[in-house]
Amino acid sequence: MSNFYYQESWLEILKEQEELLRYDTFTRSMALELGLNILKLAESTYQKPLAVQIVEDGTIIFAHKMAGTSSENDWWMNRKLAVSRITGKSSLFSCVETEMGNPAPQWQERPDNYAVCGGCIPVFPTDGSTPWAYVLVSGMKHFEDHQVIADAMALQLDKKIRRVS
């Protein structure tokens, strides 16, 4: 198990978020807007620096590192992305499941390749099929990394969501 903070009640909240935060379409212009919203929220709501990436088909279509972040944040984001690609869920959802005793076999086989913690959310179409992209954040507490993405997605989609904290 990891040393990352979580609450079991988050599982229900994360399921709701993944149902509500789905897109009819997702364009690169929308990715730009989403990335910029994450940066605005980091400054206004969280007042913490972060690194953000949006990845589509293995291509980084948005990236920014605020002052105070480094290549170490890339390392964390790559490992969070690996978790979401394998599980098809947010990395925080996988973290909570793992902490509750349901780890994926890959975590034990090659733990250095995965960061089972918050900070990666797939951009799902409304039907819940294969994600169009993945949104990644690193630099804050892992559940804040998750929540700033969810907050920005909710803002973009004009949805109200419950928050993990």
Short mmCIF file of N, CA and C in Angstrom, two decimals:
data_model
loop_
_atom_site.label_atom_id
_atom_site.label_comp_id
_atom_site.label_asym_id
_atom_site.label_seq_id
_atom_site.Cartn_x
_atom_site.Cartn_y
_atom_site.Cartn_z
N MET A 1 0.84 -1.18 0.00
CA MET A 1 0.00 0.00 0.00
C MET A 1 0.88 1.25 0.00
N SER A 2 0.29 2.36 -0.29
CA SER A 2 1.05 3.61 -0.40
C SER A 2 0.94 4.42 0.89
N ASN A 3 1.55 5.55 0.85
CA ASN A 3 1.49 6.47 1.99
C ASN A 3 0.64 7.69 1.66
N PHE A 4 -0.24 7.58 0.68
CA PHE A 4 -1.04 8.71 0.25
C PHE A 4 -2.34 8.77 1.03
N TYR A 5 -2.67 9.97 1.46
CA TYR A 5 -3.89 10.22 2.22
C TYR A 5 -5.12 9.96 1.34
N TYR A 6 -6.13 9.34 1.91
CA TYR A 6 -7.40 9.12 1.22
C TYR A 6 -8.48 8.89 2.26
N GLN A 7 -9.73 8.96 1.82
CA GLN A 7 -10.88 8.59 2.65
C GLN A 7 -11.72 7.62 1.85
N GLU A 8 -12.24 6.60 2.50
CA GLU A 8 -13.07 5.61 1.79
C GLU A 8 -14.28 6.26 1.15
N SER A 9 -14.80 7.32 1.76
CA SER A 9 -15.98 8.00 1.21
C SER A 9 -15.69 8.63 -0.16
N TRP A 10 -14.42 8.80 -0.49
CA TRP A 10 -14.08 9.38 -1.79
C TRP A 10 -14.51 8.49 -2.94
N LEU A 11 -14.57 7.18 -2.73
CA LEU A 11 -14.91 6.27 -3.82
C LEU A 11 -16.24 6.65 -4.46
N GLU A 12 -17.24 6.94 -3.65
CA GLU A 12 -18.55 7.33 -4.16
C GLU A 12 -18.47 8.68 -4.89
N ILE A 13 -17.72 9.61 -4.33
CA ILE A 13 -17.56 10.93 -4.95
C ILE A 13 -16.85 10.78 -6.30
N LEU A 14 -15.82 9.97 -6.35
CA LEU A 14 -15.07 9.77 -7.59
C LEU A 14 -15.92 9.10 -8.67
N LYS A 15 -16.75 8.15 -8.27
CA LYS A 15 -17.67 7.53 -9.24
C LYS A 15 -18.61 8.58 -9.82
N GLU A 16 -19.14 9.44 -8.96
CA GLU A 16 -20.03 10.52 -9.43
C GLU A 16 -19.30 11.46 -10.37
N GLN A 17 -18.09 11.84 -9.99
CA GLN A 17 -17.33 12.75 -10.85
C GLN A 17 -17.11 12.13 -12.23
N GLU A 18 -16.74 10.86 -12.26
CA GLU A 18 -16.46 10.23 -13.56
C GLU A 18 -17.71 10.09 -14.40
N GLU A 19 -18.87 10.02 -13.78
CA GLU A 19 -20.14 9.99 -14.53
C GLU A 19 -20.52 11.37 -15.06
N LEU A 20 -20.31 12.40 -14.23
CA LEU A 20 -20.72 13.76 -14.58
C LEU A 20 -19.76 14.46 -15.53
N LEU A 21 -18.48 14.19 -15.39
CA LEU A 21 -17.47 14.93 -16.14
C LEU A 21 -17.14 14.23 -17.46
N ARG A 22 -18.15 14.16 -18.32
CA ARG A 22 -18.00 13.54 -19.64
C ARG A 22 -18.35 14.57 -20.72
N TYR A 23 -17.71 14.41 -21.85
CA TYR A 23 -17.80 15.40 -22.91
C TYR A 23 -18.52 14.85 -24.14
N ASP A 24 -19.37 15.71 -24.76
CA ASP A 24 -19.99 15.36 -26.05
C ASP A 24 -18.92 15.33 -27.13
N THR A 25 -17.98 16.24 -27.03
CA THR A 25 -16.84 16.32 -27.94
C THR A 25 -15.68 16.93 -27.17
N PHE A 26 -14.47 16.68 -27.62
CA PHE A 26 -13.31 17.27 -26.96
C PHE A 26 -12.29 17.63 -28.03
N THR A 27 -12.13 18.94 -28.25
CA THR A 27 -11.23 19.44 -29.27
C THR A 27 -9.96 19.99 -28.64
N ARG A 28 -9.01 20.30 -29.47
CA ARG A 28 -7.77 20.88 -28.94
C ARG A 28 -8.01 22.28 -28.40
N SER A 29 -8.96 23.00 -28.96
CA SER A 29 -9.33 24.31 -28.39
C SER A 29 -9.91 24.13 -27.00
N MET A 30 -10.69 23.08 -26.81
CA MET A 30 -11.25 22.80 -25.49
C MET A 30 -10.14 22.39 -24.52
N ALA A 31 -9.15 21.67 -25.02
CA ALA A 31 -8.01 21.29 -24.18
C ALA A 31 -7.26 22.53 -23.71
N LEU A 32 -7.06 23.49 -24.62
CA LEU A 32 -6.40 24.74 -24.25
C LEU A 32 -7.19 25.46 -23.16
N GLU A 33 -8.50 25.58 -23.35
CA GLU A 33 -9.36 26.24 -22.35
C GLU A 33 -9.27 25.51 -21.01
N LEU A 34 -9.33 24.20 -21.04
CA LEU A 34 -9.26 23.40 -19.82
C LEU A 34 -7.93 23.61 -19.11
N GLY A 35 -6.84 23.54 -19.86
CA GLY A 35 -5.53 23.74 -19.26
C GLY A 35 -5.38 25.11 -18.62
N LEU A 36 -5.87 26.13 -19.31
CA LEU A 36 -5.80 27.49 -18.76
C LEU A 36 -6.68 27.63 -17.52
N ASN A 37 -7.84 26.98 -17.52
CA ASN A 37 -8.70 27.01 -16.33
C ASN A 37 -8.01 26.35 -15.13
N ILE A 38 -7.29 25.28 -15.37
CA ILE A 38 -6.55 24.62 -14.29
C ILE A 38 -5.53 25.59 -13.70
N LEU A 39 -4.81 26.29 -14.57
CA LEU A 39 -3.80 27.25 -14.09
C LEU A 39 -4.45 28.38 -13.30
N LYS A 40 -5.58 28.87 -13.78
CA LYS A 40 -6.28 29.95 -13.06
C LYS A 40 -6.73 29.47 -11.68
N LEU A 41 -7.29 28.26 -11.62
CA LEU A 41 -7.73 27.72 -10.34
C LEU A 41 -6.55 27.48 -9.39
N ALA A 42 -5.43 27.04 -9.93
CA ALA A 42 -4.25 26.81 -9.09
C ALA A 42 -3.84 28.11 -8.41
N GLU A 43 -3.90 29.21 -9.15
CA GLU A 43 -3.52 30.50 -8.59
C GLU A 43 -4.58 31.07 -7.66
N SER A 44 -5.85 31.01 -8.08
CA SER A 44 -6.90 31.70 -7.32
C SER A 44 -7.44 30.90 -6.14
N THR A 45 -7.64 29.63 -6.32
CA THR A 45 -8.28 28.80 -5.29
C THR A 45 -7.26 28.07 -4.42
N TYR A 46 -6.25 27.48 -5.04
CA TYR A 46 -5.29 26.66 -4.31
C TYR A 46 -4.05 27.44 -3.89
N GLN A 47 -3.73 28.51 -4.62
CA GLN A 47 -2.55 29.33 -4.36
C GLN A 47 -1.28 28.48 -4.23
N LYS A 48 -1.14 27.53 -5.15
CA LYS A 48 0.03 26.65 -5.16
C LYS A 48 0.48 26.47 -6.60
N PRO A 49 1.80 26.30 -6.80
CA PRO A 49 2.29 26.06 -8.16
C PRO A 49 2.06 24.60 -8.57
N LEU A 50 1.87 24.41 -9.86
CA LEU A 50 1.70 23.06 -10.36
C LEU A 50 2.17 22.98 -11.80
N ALA A 51 2.34 21.75 -12.24
CA ALA A 51 2.60 21.45 -13.64
C ALA A 51 1.36 20.76 -14.18
N VAL A 52 1.02 21.06 -15.42
CA VAL A 52 -0.17 20.47 -16.03
C VAL A 52 0.16 20.01 -17.44
N GLN A 53 -0.42 18.87 -17.82
CA GLN A 53 -0.33 18.36 -19.18
C GLN A 53 -1.69 17.81 -19.58
N ILE A 54 -1.99 17.93 -20.86
CA ILE A 54 -3.13 17.22 -21.44
C ILE A 54 -2.56 16.42 -22.59
N VAL A 55 -2.82 15.11 -22.55
CA VAL A 55 -2.23 14.17 -23.50
C VAL A 55 -3.33 13.51 -24.31
N GLU A 56 -3.17 13.56 -25.65
CA GLU A 56 -4.13 12.96 -26.58
C GLU A 56 -3.36 11.99 -27.47
N ASP A 57 -3.73 10.72 -27.44
CA ASP A 57 -3.06 9.71 -28.28
C ASP A 57 -1.54 9.76 -28.15
N GLY A 58 -1.05 9.92 -26.93
CA GLY A 58 0.38 9.94 -26.69
C GLY A 58 1.07 11.25 -27.00
N THR A 59 0.32 12.24 -27.49
CA THR A 59 0.87 13.55 -27.83
C THR A 59 0.46 14.57 -26.78
N ILE A 60 1.40 15.32 -26.27
CA ILE A 60 1.09 16.38 -25.31
C ILE A 60 0.51 17.55 -26.11
N ILE A 61 -0.77 17.85 -25.87
CA ILE A 61 -1.43 18.93 -26.61
C ILE A 61 -1.55 20.20 -25.78
N PHE A 62 -1.25 20.11 -24.49
CA PHE A 62 -1.18 21.29 -23.63
C PHE A 62 -0.20 20.96 -22.51
N ALA A 63 0.65 21.92 -22.20
CA ALA A 63 1.58 21.73 -21.08
C ALA A 63 2.02 23.09 -20.56
N HIS A 64 2.15 23.16 -19.25
CA HIS A 64 2.70 24.36 -18.61
C HIS A 64 3.23 23.97 -17.24
N LYS A 65 4.36 24.57 -16.91
CA LYS A 65 4.93 24.40 -15.57
C LYS A 65 5.00 25.77 -14.93
N MET A 66 4.30 25.93 -13.83
CA MET A 66 4.37 27.18 -13.08
C MET A 66 5.71 27.26 -12.38
N ALA A 67 6.13 28.48 -12.03
CA ALA A 67 7.37 28.67 -11.28
C ALA A 67 7.31 27.83 -10.01
N GLY A 68 8.41 27.13 -9.73
CA GLY A 68 8.46 26.28 -8.55
C GLY A 68 8.28 24.80 -8.88
N THR A 69 8.00 24.49 -10.15
CA THR A 69 7.90 23.09 -10.57
C THR A 69 9.13 22.73 -11.40
N SER A 70 9.30 21.43 -11.69
CA SER A 70 10.51 20.98 -12.37
C SER A 70 10.23 19.71 -13.17
N SER A 71 11.29 19.13 -13.69
CA SER A 71 11.16 17.87 -14.43
C SER A 71 10.69 16.74 -13.52
N GLU A 72 10.84 16.88 -12.23
CA GLU A 72 10.31 15.87 -11.31
C GLU A 72 8.79 15.75 -11.44
N ASN A 73 8.14 16.87 -11.72
CA ASN A 73 6.69 16.83 -11.91
C ASN A 73 6.34 16.01 -13.16
N ASP A 74 7.17 16.08 -14.20
CA ASP A 74 6.96 15.25 -15.40
C ASP A 74 7.02 13.78 -15.04
N TRP A 75 8.00 13.43 -14.20
CA TRP A 75 8.17 12.05 -13.75
C TRP A 75 6.90 11.57 -13.05
N TRP A 76 6.36 12.39 -12.15
CA TRP A 76 5.13 12.02 -11.45
C TRP A 76 3.95 11.91 -12.43
N MET A 77 3.83 12.87 -13.34
CA MET A 77 2.70 12.84 -14.28
C MET A 77 2.77 11.62 -15.19
N ASN A 78 3.95 11.23 -15.64
CA ASN A 78 4.08 10.04 -16.47
C ASN A 78 3.62 8.79 -15.74
N ARG A 79 3.95 8.70 -14.48
CA ARG A 79 3.57 7.53 -13.68
C ARG A 79 2.07 7.53 -13.37
N LYS A 80 1.48 8.71 -13.14
CA LYS A 80 0.03 8.80 -12.94
C LYS A 80 -0.71 8.42 -14.21
N LEU A 81 -0.19 8.88 -15.35
CA LEU A 81 -0.80 8.54 -16.64
C LEU A 81 -0.79 7.03 -16.87
N ALA A 82 0.29 6.37 -16.52
CA ALA A 82 0.37 4.91 -16.67
C ALA A 82 -0.75 4.21 -15.90
N VAL A 83 -1.05 4.71 -14.71
CA VAL A 83 -2.12 4.13 -13.90
C VAL A 83 -3.47 4.28 -14.59
N SER A 84 -3.78 5.50 -15.04
CA SER A 84 -5.08 5.73 -15.67
C SER A 84 -5.24 4.98 -16.99
N ARG A 85 -4.16 4.86 -17.75
CA ARG A 85 -4.25 4.12 -19.02
C ARG A 85 -4.57 2.65 -18.78
N ILE A 86 -3.99 2.09 -17.74
CA ILE A 86 -4.24 0.66 -17.46
C ILE A 86 -5.62 0.43 -16.86
N THR A 87 -6.04 1.30 -15.94
CA THR A 87 -7.29 1.05 -15.22
C THR A 87 -8.51 1.65 -15.91
N GLY A 88 -8.30 2.67 -16.76
CA GLY A 88 -9.44 3.35 -17.37
C GLY A 88 -10.20 4.21 -16.38
N LYS A 89 -9.52 4.59 -15.29
CA LYS A 89 -10.13 5.40 -14.23
C LYS A 89 -9.16 6.52 -13.87
N SER A 90 -9.65 7.47 -13.07
CA SER A 90 -8.73 8.48 -12.57
C SER A 90 -7.70 7.79 -11.67
N SER A 91 -6.51 8.39 -11.61
CA SER A 91 -5.47 7.79 -10.77
C SER A 91 -5.85 7.84 -9.29
N LEU A 92 -6.66 8.82 -8.88
CA LEU A 92 -7.11 8.87 -7.49
C LEU A 92 -8.10 7.74 -7.21
N PHE A 93 -8.98 7.46 -8.15
CA PHE A 93 -9.92 6.33 -8.01
C PHE A 93 -9.12 5.05 -7.80
N SER A 94 -8.09 4.84 -8.62
CA SER A 94 -7.24 3.64 -8.48
C SER A 94 -6.51 3.63 -7.15
N CYS A 95 -6.10 4.80 -6.68
CA CYS A 95 -5.43 4.90 -5.38
C CYS A 95 -6.36 4.42 -4.26
N VAL A 96 -7.57 4.94 -4.25
CA VAL A 96 -8.52 4.57 -3.19
C VAL A 96 -8.82 3.07 -3.26
N GLU A 97 -9.04 2.55 -4.46
CA GLU A 97 -9.29 1.10 -4.60
C GLU A 97 -8.10 0.30 -4.07
N THR A 98 -6.89 0.74 -4.40
CA THR A 98 -5.69 0.04 -3.94
C THR A 98 -5.58 0.08 -2.43
N GLU A 99 -5.80 1.24 -1.85
CA GLU A 99 -5.72 1.38 -0.39
C GLU A 99 -6.78 0.53 0.31
N MET A 100 -7.90 0.29 -0.38
CA MET A 100 -8.97 -0.50 0.22
C MET A 100 -8.76 -2.00 -0.04
N GLY A 101 -7.58 -2.36 -0.58
CA GLY A 101 -7.23 -3.77 -0.72
C GLY A 101 -7.44 -4.37 -2.09
N ASN A 102 -7.58 -3.57 -3.12
CA ASN A 102 -7.81 -4.10 -4.46
C ASN A 102 -6.78 -3.54 -5.45
N PRO A 103 -5.48 -3.81 -5.21
CA PRO A 103 -4.46 -3.30 -6.12
C PRO A 103 -4.43 -4.06 -7.44
N ALA A 104 -4.08 -3.38 -8.50
CA ALA A 104 -3.89 -4.04 -9.79
C ALA A 104 -2.56 -4.79 -9.76
N PRO A 105 -2.48 -5.94 -10.42
CA PRO A 105 -1.24 -6.73 -10.38
C PRO A 105 -0.01 -5.96 -10.87
N GLN A 106 -0.20 -5.04 -11.80
CA GLN A 106 0.94 -4.30 -12.34
C GLN A 106 1.68 -3.51 -11.28
N TRP A 107 0.96 -3.05 -10.25
CA TRP A 107 1.60 -2.23 -9.22
C TRP A 107 2.71 -3.02 -8.53
N GLN A 108 2.46 -4.30 -8.27
CA GLN A 108 3.45 -5.12 -7.58
C GLN A 108 4.59 -5.52 -8.53
N GLU A 109 4.27 -5.78 -9.80
CA GLU A 109 5.28 -6.25 -10.75
C GLU A 109 6.32 -5.18 -11.07
N ARG A 110 5.86 -3.94 -11.27
CA ARG A 110 6.76 -2.85 -11.67
C ARG A 110 6.35 -1.55 -10.99
N PRO A 111 6.50 -1.48 -9.67
CA PRO A 111 5.99 -0.32 -8.94
C PRO A 111 6.63 1.01 -9.33
N ASP A 112 7.85 1.00 -9.85
CA ASP A 112 8.50 2.26 -10.23
C ASP A 112 7.88 2.89 -11.48
N ASN A 113 7.05 2.15 -12.19
CA ASN A 113 6.41 2.68 -13.40
C ASN A 113 5.08 3.35 -13.12
N TYR A 114 4.59 3.25 -11.89
CA TYR A 114 3.25 3.72 -11.58
C TYR A 114 3.25 4.62 -10.34
N ALA A 115 2.40 5.63 -10.36
CA ALA A 115 2.16 6.45 -9.17
C ALA A 115 0.66 6.34 -8.88
N VAL A 116 0.34 5.47 -7.96
CA VAL A 116 -1.05 5.23 -7.63
C VAL A 116 -1.47 6.30 -6.62
N CYS A 117 -1.74 7.48 -7.17
CA CYS A 117 -2.14 8.64 -6.38
C CYS A 117 -2.90 9.59 -7.29
N GLY A 118 -3.51 10.60 -6.74
CA GLY A 118 -4.32 11.51 -7.53
C GLY A 118 -3.51 12.39 -8.45
N GLY A 119 -4.14 12.81 -9.57
CA GLY A 119 -3.51 13.75 -10.46
C GLY A 119 -3.65 13.44 -11.94
N CYS A 120 -4.42 12.40 -12.30
CA CYS A 120 -4.70 12.11 -13.70
C CYS A 120 -6.18 11.75 -13.83
N ILE A 121 -6.87 12.45 -14.72
CA ILE A 121 -8.28 12.15 -14.99
C ILE A 121 -8.46 11.95 -16.49
N PRO A 122 -9.03 10.81 -16.90
CA PRO A 122 -9.33 10.61 -18.32
C PRO A 122 -10.46 11.54 -18.77
N VAL A 123 -10.39 12.00 -20.01
CA VAL A 123 -11.46 12.80 -20.61
C VAL A 123 -12.34 11.83 -21.39
N PHE A 124 -13.45 11.43 -20.74
CA PHE A 124 -14.34 10.44 -21.32
C PHE A 124 -15.40 11.09 -22.22
N PRO A 125 -15.77 10.40 -23.31
CA PRO A 125 -16.96 10.82 -24.05
C PRO A 125 -18.20 10.49 -23.23
N THR A 126 -19.33 11.04 -23.61
CA THR A 126 -20.56 10.85 -22.84
C THR A 126 -20.94 9.38 -22.69
N ASP A 127 -20.57 8.54 -23.66
CA ASP A 127 -20.92 7.12 -23.56
C ASP A 127 -19.95 6.32 -22.70
N GLY A 128 -18.91 6.98 -22.18
CA GLY A 128 -17.98 6.31 -21.28
C GLY A 128 -16.97 5.42 -21.97
N SER A 129 -16.91 5.49 -23.29
CA SER A 129 -15.97 4.63 -24.03
C SER A 129 -14.54 5.15 -23.88
N THR A 130 -13.66 4.72 -24.75
CA THR A 130 -12.24 5.05 -24.68
C THR A 130 -12.02 6.56 -24.53
N PRO A 131 -11.20 6.96 -23.57
CA PRO A 131 -10.97 8.39 -23.37
C PRO A 131 -10.36 9.08 -24.59
N TRP A 132 -10.79 10.34 -24.78
CA TRP A 132 -10.20 11.16 -25.84
C TRP A 132 -8.81 11.64 -25.44
N ALA A 133 -8.63 11.87 -24.16
CA ALA A 133 -7.37 12.44 -23.67
C ALA A 133 -7.26 12.16 -22.17
N TYR A 134 -6.14 12.57 -21.61
CA TYR A 134 -5.90 12.47 -20.17
C TYR A 134 -5.38 13.83 -19.70
N VAL A 135 -5.88 14.27 -18.55
CA VAL A 135 -5.45 15.53 -17.96
C VAL A 135 -4.64 15.21 -16.71
N LEU A 136 -3.44 15.80 -16.64
CA LEU A 136 -2.51 15.48 -15.56
C LEU A 136 -2.06 16.74 -14.83
N VAL A 137 -1.93 16.61 -13.51
CA VAL A 137 -1.42 17.70 -12.68
C VAL A 137 -0.48 17.10 -11.65
N SER A 138 0.58 17.84 -11.35
CA SER A 138 1.51 17.48 -10.29
C SER A 138 2.02 18.74 -9.63
N GLY A 139 2.17 18.69 -8.31
CA GLY A 139 2.75 19.81 -7.59
C GLY A 139 2.11 20.10 -6.26
N MET A 140 0.89 19.64 -6.07
CA MET A 140 0.19 19.89 -4.81
C MET A 140 0.01 18.54 -4.08
N LYS A 141 -0.78 18.52 -3.03
CA LYS A 141 -1.15 17.25 -2.42
C LYS A 141 -1.87 16.44 -3.49
N HIS A 142 -1.69 15.14 -3.49
CA HIS A 142 -2.19 14.34 -4.60
C HIS A 142 -3.70 14.46 -4.80
N PHE A 143 -4.46 14.60 -3.74
CA PHE A 143 -5.91 14.74 -3.91
C PHE A 143 -6.27 16.13 -4.42
N GLU A 144 -5.42 17.12 -4.14
CA GLU A 144 -5.63 18.45 -4.72
C GLU A 144 -5.29 18.44 -6.21
N ASP A 145 -4.25 17.68 -6.58
CA ASP A 145 -3.93 17.52 -8.00
C ASP A 145 -5.16 17.00 -8.75
N HIS A 146 -5.82 16.02 -8.17
CA HIS A 146 -7.04 15.48 -8.76
C HIS A 146 -8.14 16.53 -8.80
N GLN A 147 -8.37 17.16 -7.66
CA GLN A 147 -9.55 18.03 -7.55
C GLN A 147 -9.46 19.27 -8.42
N VAL A 148 -8.27 19.82 -8.61
CA VAL A 148 -8.16 21.00 -9.47
C VAL A 148 -8.54 20.64 -10.91
N ILE A 149 -8.21 19.44 -11.35
CA ILE A 149 -8.63 18.99 -12.68
C ILE A 149 -10.15 18.86 -12.71
N ALA A 150 -10.71 18.17 -11.73
CA ALA A 150 -12.16 17.98 -11.68
C ALA A 150 -12.89 19.31 -11.62
N ASP A 151 -12.38 20.26 -10.83
CA ASP A 151 -13.00 21.59 -10.74
C ASP A 151 -12.99 22.29 -12.10
N ALA A 152 -11.87 22.21 -12.81
CA ALA A 152 -11.76 22.86 -14.12
C ALA A 152 -12.67 22.19 -15.14
N MET A 153 -12.78 20.87 -15.09
CA MET A 153 -13.68 20.16 -16.00
C MET A 153 -15.14 20.54 -15.70
N ALA A 154 -15.48 20.58 -14.42
CA ALA A 154 -16.85 20.96 -14.03
C ALA A 154 -17.17 22.37 -14.50
N LEU A 155 -16.22 23.27 -14.37
CA LEU A 155 -16.40 24.64 -14.84
C LEU A 155 -16.64 24.66 -16.34
N GLN A 156 -15.84 23.92 -17.07
CA GLN A 156 -15.96 23.89 -18.53
C GLN A 156 -17.29 23.27 -18.98
N LEU A 157 -17.73 22.25 -18.26
CA LEU A 157 -18.96 21.54 -18.61
C LEU A 157 -20.21 22.13 -17.95
N ASP A 158 -20.02 23.13 -17.10
CA ASP A 158 -21.11 23.76 -16.35
C ASP A 158 -21.85 22.73 -15.51
N LYS A 159 -21.09 21.95 -14.75
CA LYS A 159 -21.63 20.90 -13.87
C LYS A 159 -21.27 21.22 -12.43
N LYS A 160 -22.11 20.79 -11.52
CA LYS A 160 -21.83 20.88 -10.09
C LYS A 160 -21.36 19.49 -9.64
N ILE A 161 -20.25 19.46 -8.92
CA ILE A 161 -19.71 18.18 -8.45
C ILE A 161 -19.39 18.26 -6.96
N ARG A 162 -19.40 17.09 -6.34
CA ARG A 162 -18.89 17.00 -4.98
C ARG A 162 -17.36 16.91 -5.06
N ARG A 163 -16.71 17.34 -4.00
CA ARG A 163 -15.26 17.45 -4.00
C ARG A 163 -14.64 16.47 -3.01
N VAL A 164 -13.44 16.00 -3.32
CA VAL A 164 -12.64 15.26 -2.35
C VAL A 164 -11.78 16.29 -1.61
N SER A 165 -11.58 16.09 -0.34
CA SER A 165 -10.72 17.01 0.42
C SER A 165 -10.34 16.39 1.74
#
